[in-house]
Short mmCIF file of C-alpha atoms and ligand atoms in Angstrom, two decimals:
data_model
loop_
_atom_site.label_atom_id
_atom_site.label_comp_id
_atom_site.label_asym_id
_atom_site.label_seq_id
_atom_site.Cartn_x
_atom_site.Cartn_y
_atom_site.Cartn_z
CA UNK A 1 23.64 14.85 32.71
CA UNK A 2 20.57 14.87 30.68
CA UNK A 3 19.83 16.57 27.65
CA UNK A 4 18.67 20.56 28.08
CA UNK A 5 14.54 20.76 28.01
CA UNK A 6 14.71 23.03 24.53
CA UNK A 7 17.14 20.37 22.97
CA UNK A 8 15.71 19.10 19.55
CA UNK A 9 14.58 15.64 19.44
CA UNK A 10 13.74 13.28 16.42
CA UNK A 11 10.91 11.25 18.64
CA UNK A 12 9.88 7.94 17.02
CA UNK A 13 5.68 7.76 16.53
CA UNK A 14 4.09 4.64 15.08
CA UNK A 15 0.80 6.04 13.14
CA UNK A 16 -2.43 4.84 14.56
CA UNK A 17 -4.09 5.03 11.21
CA UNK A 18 -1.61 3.05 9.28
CA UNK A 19 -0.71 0.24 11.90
CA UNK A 20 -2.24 -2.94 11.93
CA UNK A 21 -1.73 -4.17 15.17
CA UNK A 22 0.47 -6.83 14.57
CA UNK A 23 3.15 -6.41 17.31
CA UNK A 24 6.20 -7.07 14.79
CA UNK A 25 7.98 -3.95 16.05
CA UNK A 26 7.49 -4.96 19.42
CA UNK A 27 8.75 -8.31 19.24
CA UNK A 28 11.63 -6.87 17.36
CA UNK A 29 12.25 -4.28 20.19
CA UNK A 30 15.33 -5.64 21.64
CA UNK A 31 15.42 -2.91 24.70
CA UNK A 32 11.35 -2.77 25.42
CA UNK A 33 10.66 0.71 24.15
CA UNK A 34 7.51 -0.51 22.15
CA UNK A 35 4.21 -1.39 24.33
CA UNK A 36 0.80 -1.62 23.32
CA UNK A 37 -2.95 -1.55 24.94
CA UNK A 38 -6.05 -2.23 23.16
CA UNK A 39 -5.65 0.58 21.09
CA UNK A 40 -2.22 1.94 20.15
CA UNK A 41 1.15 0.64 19.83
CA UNK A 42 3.75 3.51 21.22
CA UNK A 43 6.83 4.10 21.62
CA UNK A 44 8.98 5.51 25.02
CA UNK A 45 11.18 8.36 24.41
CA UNK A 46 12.75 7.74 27.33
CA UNK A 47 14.25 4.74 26.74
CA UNK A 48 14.08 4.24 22.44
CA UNK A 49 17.80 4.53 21.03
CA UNK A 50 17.03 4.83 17.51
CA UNK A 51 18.17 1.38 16.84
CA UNK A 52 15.87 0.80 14.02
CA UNK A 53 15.59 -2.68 14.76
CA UNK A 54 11.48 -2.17 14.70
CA UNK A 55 11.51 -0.52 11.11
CA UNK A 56 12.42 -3.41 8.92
CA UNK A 57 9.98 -5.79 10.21
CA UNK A 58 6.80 -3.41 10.00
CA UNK A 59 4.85 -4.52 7.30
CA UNK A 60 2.60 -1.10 6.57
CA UNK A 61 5.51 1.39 6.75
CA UNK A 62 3.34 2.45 10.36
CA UNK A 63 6.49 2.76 12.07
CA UNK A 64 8.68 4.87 9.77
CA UNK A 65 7.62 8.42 11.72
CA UNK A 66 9.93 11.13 12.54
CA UNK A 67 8.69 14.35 14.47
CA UNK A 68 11.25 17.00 15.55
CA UNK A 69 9.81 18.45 19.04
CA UNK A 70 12.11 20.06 21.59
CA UNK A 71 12.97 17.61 24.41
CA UNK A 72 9.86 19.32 27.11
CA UNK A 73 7.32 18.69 24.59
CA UNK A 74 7.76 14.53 23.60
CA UNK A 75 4.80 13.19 23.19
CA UNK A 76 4.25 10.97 26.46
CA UNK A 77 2.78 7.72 26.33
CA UNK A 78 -0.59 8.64 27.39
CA UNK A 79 -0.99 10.82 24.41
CA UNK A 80 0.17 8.31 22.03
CA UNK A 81 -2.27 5.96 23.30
CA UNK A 82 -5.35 8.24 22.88
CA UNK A 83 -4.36 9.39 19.32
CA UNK A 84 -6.56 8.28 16.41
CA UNK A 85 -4.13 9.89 14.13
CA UNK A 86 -0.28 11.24 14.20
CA UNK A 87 -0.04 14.96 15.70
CA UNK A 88 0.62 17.94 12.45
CA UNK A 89 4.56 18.20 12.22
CA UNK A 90 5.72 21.10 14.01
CA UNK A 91 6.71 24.05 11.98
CA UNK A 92 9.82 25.93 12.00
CA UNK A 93 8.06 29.09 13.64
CA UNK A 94 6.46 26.53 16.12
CA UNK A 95 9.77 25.11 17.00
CA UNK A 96 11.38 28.64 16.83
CA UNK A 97 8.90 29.70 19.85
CA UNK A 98 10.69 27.02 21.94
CA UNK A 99 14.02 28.39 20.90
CA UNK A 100 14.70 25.29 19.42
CA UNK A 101 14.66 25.94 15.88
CA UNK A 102 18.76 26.24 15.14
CA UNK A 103 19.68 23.11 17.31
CA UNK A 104 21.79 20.06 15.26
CA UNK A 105 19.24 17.20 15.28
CA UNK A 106 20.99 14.27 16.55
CA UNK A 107 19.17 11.22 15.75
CA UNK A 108 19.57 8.61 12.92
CA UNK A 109 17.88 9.06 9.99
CA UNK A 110 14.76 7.78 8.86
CA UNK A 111 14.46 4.66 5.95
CA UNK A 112 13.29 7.44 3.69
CA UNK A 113 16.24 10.09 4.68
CA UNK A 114 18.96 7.06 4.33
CA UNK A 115 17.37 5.67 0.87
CA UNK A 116 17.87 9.40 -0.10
CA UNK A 117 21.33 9.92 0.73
CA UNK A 118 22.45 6.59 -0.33
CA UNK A 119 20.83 7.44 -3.72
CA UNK A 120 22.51 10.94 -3.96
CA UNK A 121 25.72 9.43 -2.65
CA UNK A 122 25.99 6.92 -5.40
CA UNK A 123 24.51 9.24 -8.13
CA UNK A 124 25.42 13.07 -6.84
CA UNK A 125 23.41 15.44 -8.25
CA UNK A 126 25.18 17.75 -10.42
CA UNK A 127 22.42 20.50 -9.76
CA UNK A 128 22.73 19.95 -6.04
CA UNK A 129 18.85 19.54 -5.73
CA UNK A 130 17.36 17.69 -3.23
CA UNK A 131 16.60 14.27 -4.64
CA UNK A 132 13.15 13.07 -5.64
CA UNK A 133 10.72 11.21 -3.11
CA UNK A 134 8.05 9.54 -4.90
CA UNK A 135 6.45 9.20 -1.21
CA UNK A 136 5.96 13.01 -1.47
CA UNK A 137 2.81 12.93 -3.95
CA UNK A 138 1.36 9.91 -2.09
CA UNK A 139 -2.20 11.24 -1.19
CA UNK A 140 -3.64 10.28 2.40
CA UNK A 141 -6.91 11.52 1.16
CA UNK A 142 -9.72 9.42 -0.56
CA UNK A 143 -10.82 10.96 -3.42
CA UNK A 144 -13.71 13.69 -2.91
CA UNK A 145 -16.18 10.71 -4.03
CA UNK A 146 -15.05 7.83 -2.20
CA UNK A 147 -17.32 6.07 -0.89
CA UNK A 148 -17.18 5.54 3.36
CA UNK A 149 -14.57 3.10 4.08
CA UNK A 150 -15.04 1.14 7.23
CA UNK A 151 -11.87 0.27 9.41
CA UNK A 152 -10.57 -2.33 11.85
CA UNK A 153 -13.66 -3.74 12.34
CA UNK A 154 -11.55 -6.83 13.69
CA UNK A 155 -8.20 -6.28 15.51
CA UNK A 156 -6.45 -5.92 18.41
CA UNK A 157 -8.71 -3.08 18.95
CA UNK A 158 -11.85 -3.85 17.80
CA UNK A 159 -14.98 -5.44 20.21
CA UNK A 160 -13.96 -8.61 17.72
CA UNK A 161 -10.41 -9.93 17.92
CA UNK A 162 -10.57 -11.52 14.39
CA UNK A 163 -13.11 -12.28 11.54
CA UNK A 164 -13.61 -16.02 10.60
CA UNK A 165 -13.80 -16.64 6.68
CA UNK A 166 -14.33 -19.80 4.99
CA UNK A 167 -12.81 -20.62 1.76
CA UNK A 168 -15.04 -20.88 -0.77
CA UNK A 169 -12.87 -21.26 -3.66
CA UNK A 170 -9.11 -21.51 -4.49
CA UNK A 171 -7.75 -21.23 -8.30
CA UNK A 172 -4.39 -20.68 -9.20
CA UNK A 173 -4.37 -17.48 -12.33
CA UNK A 174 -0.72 -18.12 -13.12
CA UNK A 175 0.40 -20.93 -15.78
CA UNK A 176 1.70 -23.90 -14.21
CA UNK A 177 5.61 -22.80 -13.81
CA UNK A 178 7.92 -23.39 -10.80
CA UNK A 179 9.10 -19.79 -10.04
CA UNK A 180 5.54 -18.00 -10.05
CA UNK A 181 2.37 -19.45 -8.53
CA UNK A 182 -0.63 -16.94 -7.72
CA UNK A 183 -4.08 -17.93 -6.65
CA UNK A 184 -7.28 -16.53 -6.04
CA UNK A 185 -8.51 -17.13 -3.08
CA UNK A 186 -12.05 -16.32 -2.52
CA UNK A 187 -13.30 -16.42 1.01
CA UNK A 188 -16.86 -16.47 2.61
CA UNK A 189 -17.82 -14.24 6.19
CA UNK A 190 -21.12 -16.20 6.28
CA UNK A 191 -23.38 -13.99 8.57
CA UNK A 192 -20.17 -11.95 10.02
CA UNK A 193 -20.49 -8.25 8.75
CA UNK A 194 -17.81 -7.58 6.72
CA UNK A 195 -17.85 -4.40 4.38
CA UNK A 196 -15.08 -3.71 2.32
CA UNK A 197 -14.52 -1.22 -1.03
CA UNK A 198 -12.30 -1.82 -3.58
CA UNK A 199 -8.53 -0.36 -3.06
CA UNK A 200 -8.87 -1.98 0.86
CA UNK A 201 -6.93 -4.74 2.08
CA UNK A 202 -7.52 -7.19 5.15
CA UNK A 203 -4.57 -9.35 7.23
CA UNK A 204 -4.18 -13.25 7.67
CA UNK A 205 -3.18 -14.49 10.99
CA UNK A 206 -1.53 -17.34 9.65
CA UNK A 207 -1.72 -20.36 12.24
CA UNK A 208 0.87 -21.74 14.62
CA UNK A 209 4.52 -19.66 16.28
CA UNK A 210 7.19 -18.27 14.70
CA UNK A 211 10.62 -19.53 15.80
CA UNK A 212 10.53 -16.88 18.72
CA UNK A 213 7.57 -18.90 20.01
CA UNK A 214 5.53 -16.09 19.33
CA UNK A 215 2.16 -16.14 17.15
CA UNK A 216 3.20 -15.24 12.98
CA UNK A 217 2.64 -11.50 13.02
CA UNK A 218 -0.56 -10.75 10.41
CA UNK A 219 0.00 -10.29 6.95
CA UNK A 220 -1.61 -7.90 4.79
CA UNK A 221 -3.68 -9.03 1.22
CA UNK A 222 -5.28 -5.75 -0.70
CA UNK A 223 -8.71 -6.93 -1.89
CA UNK A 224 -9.83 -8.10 -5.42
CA UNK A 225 -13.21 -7.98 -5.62
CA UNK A 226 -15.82 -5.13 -5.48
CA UNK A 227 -18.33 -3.68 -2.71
CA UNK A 228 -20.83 -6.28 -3.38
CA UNK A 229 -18.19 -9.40 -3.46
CA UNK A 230 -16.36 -11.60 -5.43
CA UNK A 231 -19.80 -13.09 -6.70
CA UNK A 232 -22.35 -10.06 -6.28
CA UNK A 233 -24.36 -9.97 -3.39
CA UNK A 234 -22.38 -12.66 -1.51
CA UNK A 235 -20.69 -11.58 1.91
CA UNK A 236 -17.08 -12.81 -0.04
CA UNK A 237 -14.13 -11.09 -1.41
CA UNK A 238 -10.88 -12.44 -3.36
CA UNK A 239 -7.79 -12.18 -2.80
CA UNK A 240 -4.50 -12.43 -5.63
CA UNK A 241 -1.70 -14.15 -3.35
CA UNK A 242 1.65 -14.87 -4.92
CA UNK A 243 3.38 -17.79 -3.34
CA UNK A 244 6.59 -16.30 -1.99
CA UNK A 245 9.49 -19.26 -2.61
CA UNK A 246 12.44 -17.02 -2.77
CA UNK A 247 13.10 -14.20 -0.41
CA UNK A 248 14.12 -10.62 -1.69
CA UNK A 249 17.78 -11.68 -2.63
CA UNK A 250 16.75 -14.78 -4.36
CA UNK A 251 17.60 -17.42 -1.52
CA UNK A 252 14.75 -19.84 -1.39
CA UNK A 253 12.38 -19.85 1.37
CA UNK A 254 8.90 -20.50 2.44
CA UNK A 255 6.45 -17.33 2.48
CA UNK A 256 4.56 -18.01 5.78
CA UNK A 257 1.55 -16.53 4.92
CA UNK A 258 1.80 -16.73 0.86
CA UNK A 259 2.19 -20.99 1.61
CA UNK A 260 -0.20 -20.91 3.94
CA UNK A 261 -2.82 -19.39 1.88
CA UNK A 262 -2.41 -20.93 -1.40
CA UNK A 263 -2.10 -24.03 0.39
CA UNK A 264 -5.76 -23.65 1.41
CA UNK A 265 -8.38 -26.55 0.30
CA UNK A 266 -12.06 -25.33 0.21
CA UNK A 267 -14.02 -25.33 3.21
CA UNK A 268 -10.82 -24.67 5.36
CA UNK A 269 -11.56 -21.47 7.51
CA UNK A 270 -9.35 -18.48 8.16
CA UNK A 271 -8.78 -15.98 10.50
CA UNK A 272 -8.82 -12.33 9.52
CA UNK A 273 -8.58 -9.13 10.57
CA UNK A 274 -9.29 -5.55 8.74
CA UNK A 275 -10.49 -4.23 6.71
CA UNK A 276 -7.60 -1.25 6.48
CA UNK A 277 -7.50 1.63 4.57
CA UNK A 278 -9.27 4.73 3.77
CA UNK A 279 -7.39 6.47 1.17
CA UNK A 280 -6.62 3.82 -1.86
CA UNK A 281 -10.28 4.36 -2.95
CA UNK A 282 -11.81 4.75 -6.32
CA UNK A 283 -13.45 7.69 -7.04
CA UNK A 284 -17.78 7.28 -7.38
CA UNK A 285 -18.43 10.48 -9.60
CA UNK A 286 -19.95 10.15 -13.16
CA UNK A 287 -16.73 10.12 -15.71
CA UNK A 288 -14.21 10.37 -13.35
CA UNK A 289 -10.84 8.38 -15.15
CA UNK A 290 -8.99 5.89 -13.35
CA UNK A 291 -5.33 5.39 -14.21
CA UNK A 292 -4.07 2.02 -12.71
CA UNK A 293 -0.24 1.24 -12.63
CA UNK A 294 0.93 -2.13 -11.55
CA UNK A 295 3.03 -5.13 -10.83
CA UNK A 296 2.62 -8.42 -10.46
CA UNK A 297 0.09 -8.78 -7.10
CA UNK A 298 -0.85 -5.33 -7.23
CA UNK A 299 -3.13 -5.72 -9.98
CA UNK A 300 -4.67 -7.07 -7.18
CA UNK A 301 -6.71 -3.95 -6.53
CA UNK A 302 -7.08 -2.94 -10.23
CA UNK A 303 -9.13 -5.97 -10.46
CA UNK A 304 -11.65 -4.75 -7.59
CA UNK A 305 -11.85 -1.44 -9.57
CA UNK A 306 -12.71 -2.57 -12.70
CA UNK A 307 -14.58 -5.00 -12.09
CA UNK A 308 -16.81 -2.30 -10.38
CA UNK A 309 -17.22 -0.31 -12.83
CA UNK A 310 -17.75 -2.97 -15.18
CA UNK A 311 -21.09 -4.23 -13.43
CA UNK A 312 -21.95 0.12 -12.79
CA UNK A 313 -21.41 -0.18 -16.91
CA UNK A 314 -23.51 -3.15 -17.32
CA UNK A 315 -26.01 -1.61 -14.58
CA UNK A 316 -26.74 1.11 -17.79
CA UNK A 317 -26.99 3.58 -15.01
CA UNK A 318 -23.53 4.90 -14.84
CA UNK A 319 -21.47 6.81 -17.61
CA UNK A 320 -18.18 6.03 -16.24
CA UNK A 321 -14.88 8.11 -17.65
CA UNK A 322 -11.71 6.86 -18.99
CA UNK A 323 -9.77 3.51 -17.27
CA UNK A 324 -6.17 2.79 -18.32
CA UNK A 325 -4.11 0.30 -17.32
CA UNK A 326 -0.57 -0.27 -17.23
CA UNK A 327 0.38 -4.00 -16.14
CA UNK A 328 3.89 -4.81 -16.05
CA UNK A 329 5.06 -8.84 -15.54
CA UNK A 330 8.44 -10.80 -15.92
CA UNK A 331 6.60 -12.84 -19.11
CA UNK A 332 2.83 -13.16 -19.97
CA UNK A 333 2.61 -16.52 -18.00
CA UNK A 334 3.50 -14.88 -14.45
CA UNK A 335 0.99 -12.24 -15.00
CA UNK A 336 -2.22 -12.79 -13.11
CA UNK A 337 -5.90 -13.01 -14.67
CA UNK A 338 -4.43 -12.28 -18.11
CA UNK A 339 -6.90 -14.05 -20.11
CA UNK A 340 -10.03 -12.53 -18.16
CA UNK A 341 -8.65 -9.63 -18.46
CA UNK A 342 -8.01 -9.62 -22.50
CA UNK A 343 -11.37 -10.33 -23.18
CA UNK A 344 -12.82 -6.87 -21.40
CA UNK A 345 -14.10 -4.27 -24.54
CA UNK A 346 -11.95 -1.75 -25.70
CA UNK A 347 -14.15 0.96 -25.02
CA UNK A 348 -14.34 -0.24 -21.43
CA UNK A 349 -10.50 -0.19 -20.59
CA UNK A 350 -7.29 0.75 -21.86
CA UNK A 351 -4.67 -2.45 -20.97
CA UNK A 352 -1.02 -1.57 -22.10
CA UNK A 353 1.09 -4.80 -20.75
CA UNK A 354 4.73 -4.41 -20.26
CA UNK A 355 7.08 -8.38 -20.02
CA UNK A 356 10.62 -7.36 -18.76
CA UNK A 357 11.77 -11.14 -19.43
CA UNK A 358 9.89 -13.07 -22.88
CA UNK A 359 12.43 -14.28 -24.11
CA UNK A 360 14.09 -12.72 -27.28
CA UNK A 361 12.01 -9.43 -27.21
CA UNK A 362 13.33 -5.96 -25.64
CA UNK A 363 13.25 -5.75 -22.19
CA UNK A 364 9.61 -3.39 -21.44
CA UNK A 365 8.55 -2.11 -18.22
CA UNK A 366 5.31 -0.22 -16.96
CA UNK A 367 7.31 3.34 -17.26
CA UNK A 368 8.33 2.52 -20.86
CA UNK A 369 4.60 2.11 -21.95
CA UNK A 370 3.91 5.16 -19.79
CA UNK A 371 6.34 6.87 -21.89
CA UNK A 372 4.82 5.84 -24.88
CA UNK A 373 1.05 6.90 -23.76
CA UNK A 374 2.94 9.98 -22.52
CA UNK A 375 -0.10 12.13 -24.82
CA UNK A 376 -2.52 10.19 -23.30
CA UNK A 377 -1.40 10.57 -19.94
CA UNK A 378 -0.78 14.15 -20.07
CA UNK A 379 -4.09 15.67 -20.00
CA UNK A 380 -5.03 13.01 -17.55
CA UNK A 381 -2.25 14.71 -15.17
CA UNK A 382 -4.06 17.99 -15.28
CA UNK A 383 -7.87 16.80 -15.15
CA UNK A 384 -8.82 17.55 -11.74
CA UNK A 385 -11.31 14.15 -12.06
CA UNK A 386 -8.37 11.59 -13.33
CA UNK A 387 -7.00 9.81 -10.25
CA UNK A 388 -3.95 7.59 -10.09
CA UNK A 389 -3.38 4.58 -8.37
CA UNK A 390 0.53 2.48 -8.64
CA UNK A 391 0.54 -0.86 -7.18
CA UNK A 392 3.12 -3.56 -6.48
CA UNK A 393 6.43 -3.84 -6.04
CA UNK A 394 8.62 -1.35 -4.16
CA UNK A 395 10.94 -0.98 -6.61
CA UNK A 396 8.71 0.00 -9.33
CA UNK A 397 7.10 3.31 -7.47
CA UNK A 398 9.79 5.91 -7.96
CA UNK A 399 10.49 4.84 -11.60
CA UNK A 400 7.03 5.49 -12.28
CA UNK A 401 6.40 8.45 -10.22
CA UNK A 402 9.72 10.50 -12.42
CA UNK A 403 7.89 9.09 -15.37
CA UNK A 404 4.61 10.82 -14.49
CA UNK A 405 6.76 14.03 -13.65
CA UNK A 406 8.65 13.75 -16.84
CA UNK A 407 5.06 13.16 -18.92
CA UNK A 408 4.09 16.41 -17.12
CA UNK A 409 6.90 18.47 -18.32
CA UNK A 410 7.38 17.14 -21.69
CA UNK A 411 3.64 18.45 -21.77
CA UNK A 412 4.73 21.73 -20.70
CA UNK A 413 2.42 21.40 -17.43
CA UNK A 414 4.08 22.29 -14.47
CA UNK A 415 5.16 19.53 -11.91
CA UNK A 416 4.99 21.35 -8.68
CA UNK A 417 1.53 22.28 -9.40
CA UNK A 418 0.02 18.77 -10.78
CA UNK A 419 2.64 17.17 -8.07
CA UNK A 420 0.95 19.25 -5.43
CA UNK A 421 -2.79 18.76 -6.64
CA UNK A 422 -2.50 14.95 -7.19
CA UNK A 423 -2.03 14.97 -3.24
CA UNK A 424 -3.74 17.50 -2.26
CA UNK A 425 -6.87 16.65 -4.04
CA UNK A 426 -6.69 12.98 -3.44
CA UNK A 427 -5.71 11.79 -6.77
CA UNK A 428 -2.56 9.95 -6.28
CA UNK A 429 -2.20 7.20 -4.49
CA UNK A 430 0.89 4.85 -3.90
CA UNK A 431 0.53 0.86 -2.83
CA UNK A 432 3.99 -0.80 -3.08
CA UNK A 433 5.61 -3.61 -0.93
C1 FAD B 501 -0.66 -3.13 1.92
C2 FAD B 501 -0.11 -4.46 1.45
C3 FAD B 501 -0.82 -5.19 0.51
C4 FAD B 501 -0.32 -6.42 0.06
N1 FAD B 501 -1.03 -7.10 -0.87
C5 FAD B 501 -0.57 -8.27 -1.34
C6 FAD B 501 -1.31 -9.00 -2.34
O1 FAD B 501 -2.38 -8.57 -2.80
N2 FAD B 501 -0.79 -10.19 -2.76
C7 FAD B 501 0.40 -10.69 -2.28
O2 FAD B 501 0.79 -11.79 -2.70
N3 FAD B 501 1.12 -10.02 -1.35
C8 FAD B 501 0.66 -8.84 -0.84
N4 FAD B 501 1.37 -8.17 0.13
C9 FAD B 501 2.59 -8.81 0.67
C10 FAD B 501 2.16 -9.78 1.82
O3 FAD B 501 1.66 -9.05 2.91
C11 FAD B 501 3.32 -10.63 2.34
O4 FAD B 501 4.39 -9.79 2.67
C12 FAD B 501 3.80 -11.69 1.33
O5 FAD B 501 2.73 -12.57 0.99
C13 FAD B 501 4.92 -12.54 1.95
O6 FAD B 501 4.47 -13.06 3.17
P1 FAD B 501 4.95 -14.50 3.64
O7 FAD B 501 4.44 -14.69 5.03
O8 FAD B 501 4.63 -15.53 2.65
O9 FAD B 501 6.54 -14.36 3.66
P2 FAD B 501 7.42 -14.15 4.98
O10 FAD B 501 7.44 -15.42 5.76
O11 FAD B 501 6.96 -12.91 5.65
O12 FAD B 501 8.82 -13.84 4.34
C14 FAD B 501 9.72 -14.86 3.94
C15 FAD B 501 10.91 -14.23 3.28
O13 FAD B 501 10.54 -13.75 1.99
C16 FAD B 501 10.80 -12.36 1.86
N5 FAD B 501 9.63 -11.82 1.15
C17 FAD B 501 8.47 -11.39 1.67
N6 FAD B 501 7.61 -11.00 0.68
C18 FAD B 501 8.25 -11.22 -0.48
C19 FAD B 501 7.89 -11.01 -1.84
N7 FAD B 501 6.68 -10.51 -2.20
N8 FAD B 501 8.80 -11.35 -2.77
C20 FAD B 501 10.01 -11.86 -2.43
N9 FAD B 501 10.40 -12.07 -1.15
C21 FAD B 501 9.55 -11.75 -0.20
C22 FAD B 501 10.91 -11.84 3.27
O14 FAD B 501 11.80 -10.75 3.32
C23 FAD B 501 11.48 -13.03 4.02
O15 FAD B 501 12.87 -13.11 3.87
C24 FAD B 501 0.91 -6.94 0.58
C25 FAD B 501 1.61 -6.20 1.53
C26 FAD B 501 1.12 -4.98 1.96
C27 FAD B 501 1.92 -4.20 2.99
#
């Protein structure tokens, strides 16, 4: 028997604006519940179990979407594949009106609801409060003064399956070590329009199959240089790619992308898609501050940022506001572009550098120095035209996002509020992998 019409369902939605097209999750589909066309990539309530086999192999987090709807209302497929954006939830009240409001939800949890209740298992929280999701503050909204950020321009989508880019320079900003190697990669579009802003990223189709037979699924690079290119007024950007030799647990293995790409000799082309995103953008408004928190690649970014406002500076004809910068590495020698980047002024930018591995110094990460600049940080919290950026890896974004709460109410500001406003107003904005 099926299940009754006004019976609560946790439907599965991949969100247009996220996805990159890359088809991962419907490779990984072992029972065909993931299809695509031109535009979308959907999935069939009908026949999706909740087997979560799509959600590990997403590399944008596109696929981890949840929406409780009473059974009658599932989005069909033809919606899904007309929507430039995921439907609002529905409310309580909305789902009340269907008489669906009190029914168990029987559906497996989301990577977010598990990560949660593993936490709280492991660590129960005496005050029984719900516990904290850094994901929660992450902003979807550029800042007020962003500047227009153009999307998919090449893609599955787009009138142009992929861009073309020659290399036009390769340099590795890493010492010479075995365990890290990171290169800038600086590639050319020639005459092919592609605009980009700092905070965007792009994807590398990396040649040949993957041992399904299948082509490598794309994978994403945020951007390092500024508007007007890596050398200004150039159609190039850069690129910070870490050469990935050891996978998550520490086994070795061989990055297909990362190898690919740092393997690359100038004059060697590439094909690309983007450019993606519209919300990890700086804001354009005279003495607006810029926090920056990273890791490792995602100073990637921070480097596009400041280096814009570093030629705006040395333009004379904008009065930029405060930039800090909170850079956290293994040892100094992993940490990318760290001589360029000790010789910017002072007055310019605020670098705090945290090495959790030189050997015979305390362990520091980017939270401790956070901690430490907690006066500094403070007021930045409550200024409505400070806006925070955290980039790199996963693990680093809910230390720092309880450190930025705790800053708050050491300060005596209040959380909720700032917590709130920092999304709301687009001010905080969350870049981990
Ligand atoms: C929005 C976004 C921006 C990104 N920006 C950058 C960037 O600026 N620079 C950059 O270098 N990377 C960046 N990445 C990560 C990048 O997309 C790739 O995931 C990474 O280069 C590994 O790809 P690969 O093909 O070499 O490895 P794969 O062949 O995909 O993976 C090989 C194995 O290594 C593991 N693995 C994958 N990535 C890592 C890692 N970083 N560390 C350890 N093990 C890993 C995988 O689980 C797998 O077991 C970004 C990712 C996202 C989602």
């Amino acid at each position: 028997m099926g299940m009754p019409e006004t019976a609560l369902i946790k439907q599965h939605l991949i969100d247009p604006e996220i996805c990159i097209r890359c088809g991962a999750c419907e490779a990984a589909c072992p029972i065909d519940a993931i299809t695509h066309d031109d535009r979308n990539y959907v999935v069939d309530v009908n026949i999706c179990e909740h087997c979560m086999a799509c959600v590990p192999v997403c590399p944008t987090g596109a696929i981890d979407n949840w929406h409780n709807v009473p059974r009658s209302l599932a989005y069909t497929l033809e919606q899904q594949f007309s929507w430039d954006q995921l439907p609002a939830l529905l409310t309580e009240a909305q789902l009340a009106e269907f008489g669906a409001a009190d029914m168990a939800i029987d559906a497996p949890l989301t990577q977010k609801e598990e990560a949660a209740q593993v936490a709280a298992a492991a660590e129960p929280d005496p005050s029984g409060e719900t516990p904290f999701d850094s994901s929660a503050y992450n902003s979807t909204l550029p800042p007020w003064s962003g500047a227009h950020a153009y999307t998919n321009l090449y893609g599955p989508r787009a009138a142009q399956k992929t861009a073309t880019a020659t290399v036009t320079g390769t340099l590795r900003v890493t010492e010479v070590g075995k365990e890290y190697d990171t290169h800038h990669i600086v590639l050319d579009f020639g005459a092919m329009p592609f605009p980009v802003l700092e905070g965007q990223s792009i994807a590398v189709l990396p040649p040949g199959l993957d041992a399904r037979g299948k082509p490598h699924v794309p994978r994403q690079y945020s951007i390092a240089s500024p508007r007007n290119g890596e050398r200004p007024g150039f159609n190039n950007i850069s690129l910070t790619i870490k050469r990935v030799l050891q996978d998550y647990d520490g086994n070795p293995v061989r990055g297909v992308a990362s190898n690919y790409m740092c393997d690359l000799k100038v004059g060697d082309k590439v094909e690309i898609i983007g450019p993606f995103g519209n919300s990890f953008l700086m804001p354009n408004h005279p003495k607006s501050h810029i926090v920056m928190i990273c890791t490792g690649t995602g100073s990637a970014p921070m480097r596009a940022m400041t280096e814009w406002r570093r030629r705006l500076r040395k333009s004379g004809k904008f009065e930029g506001g405060k930039l800090m910068l909170f850079f956290g590495a293994r040892t100094k020698e992993e940490l990318p572009y760290f001589g360029p980047l000790l010789s910017l002024p002072k007055d310019f930018i605020d670098i705090n550098f945290a090495f959790s591995r030189t050997p015979d110094a305390p362990k520091k990460y980017v939270q401790d120095l956070m901690r430490e600049r907690a006066a500094d940080l403070a007021p930045l919290l409550a200024d409505p035209n400070a806006y925070f950026y955290v980039c790199g890896l996963k693990s680093m974004e809910e230390g720092v996002m309880l450190t930025l709460r705790d800053v708050a109410v050491q300060a005596g500001l209040n959380w909720d509020e700032i917590g709130g406003a920092l999304k709301r107003e687009g001010r905080l904005h969350l870049e981990t992998y």
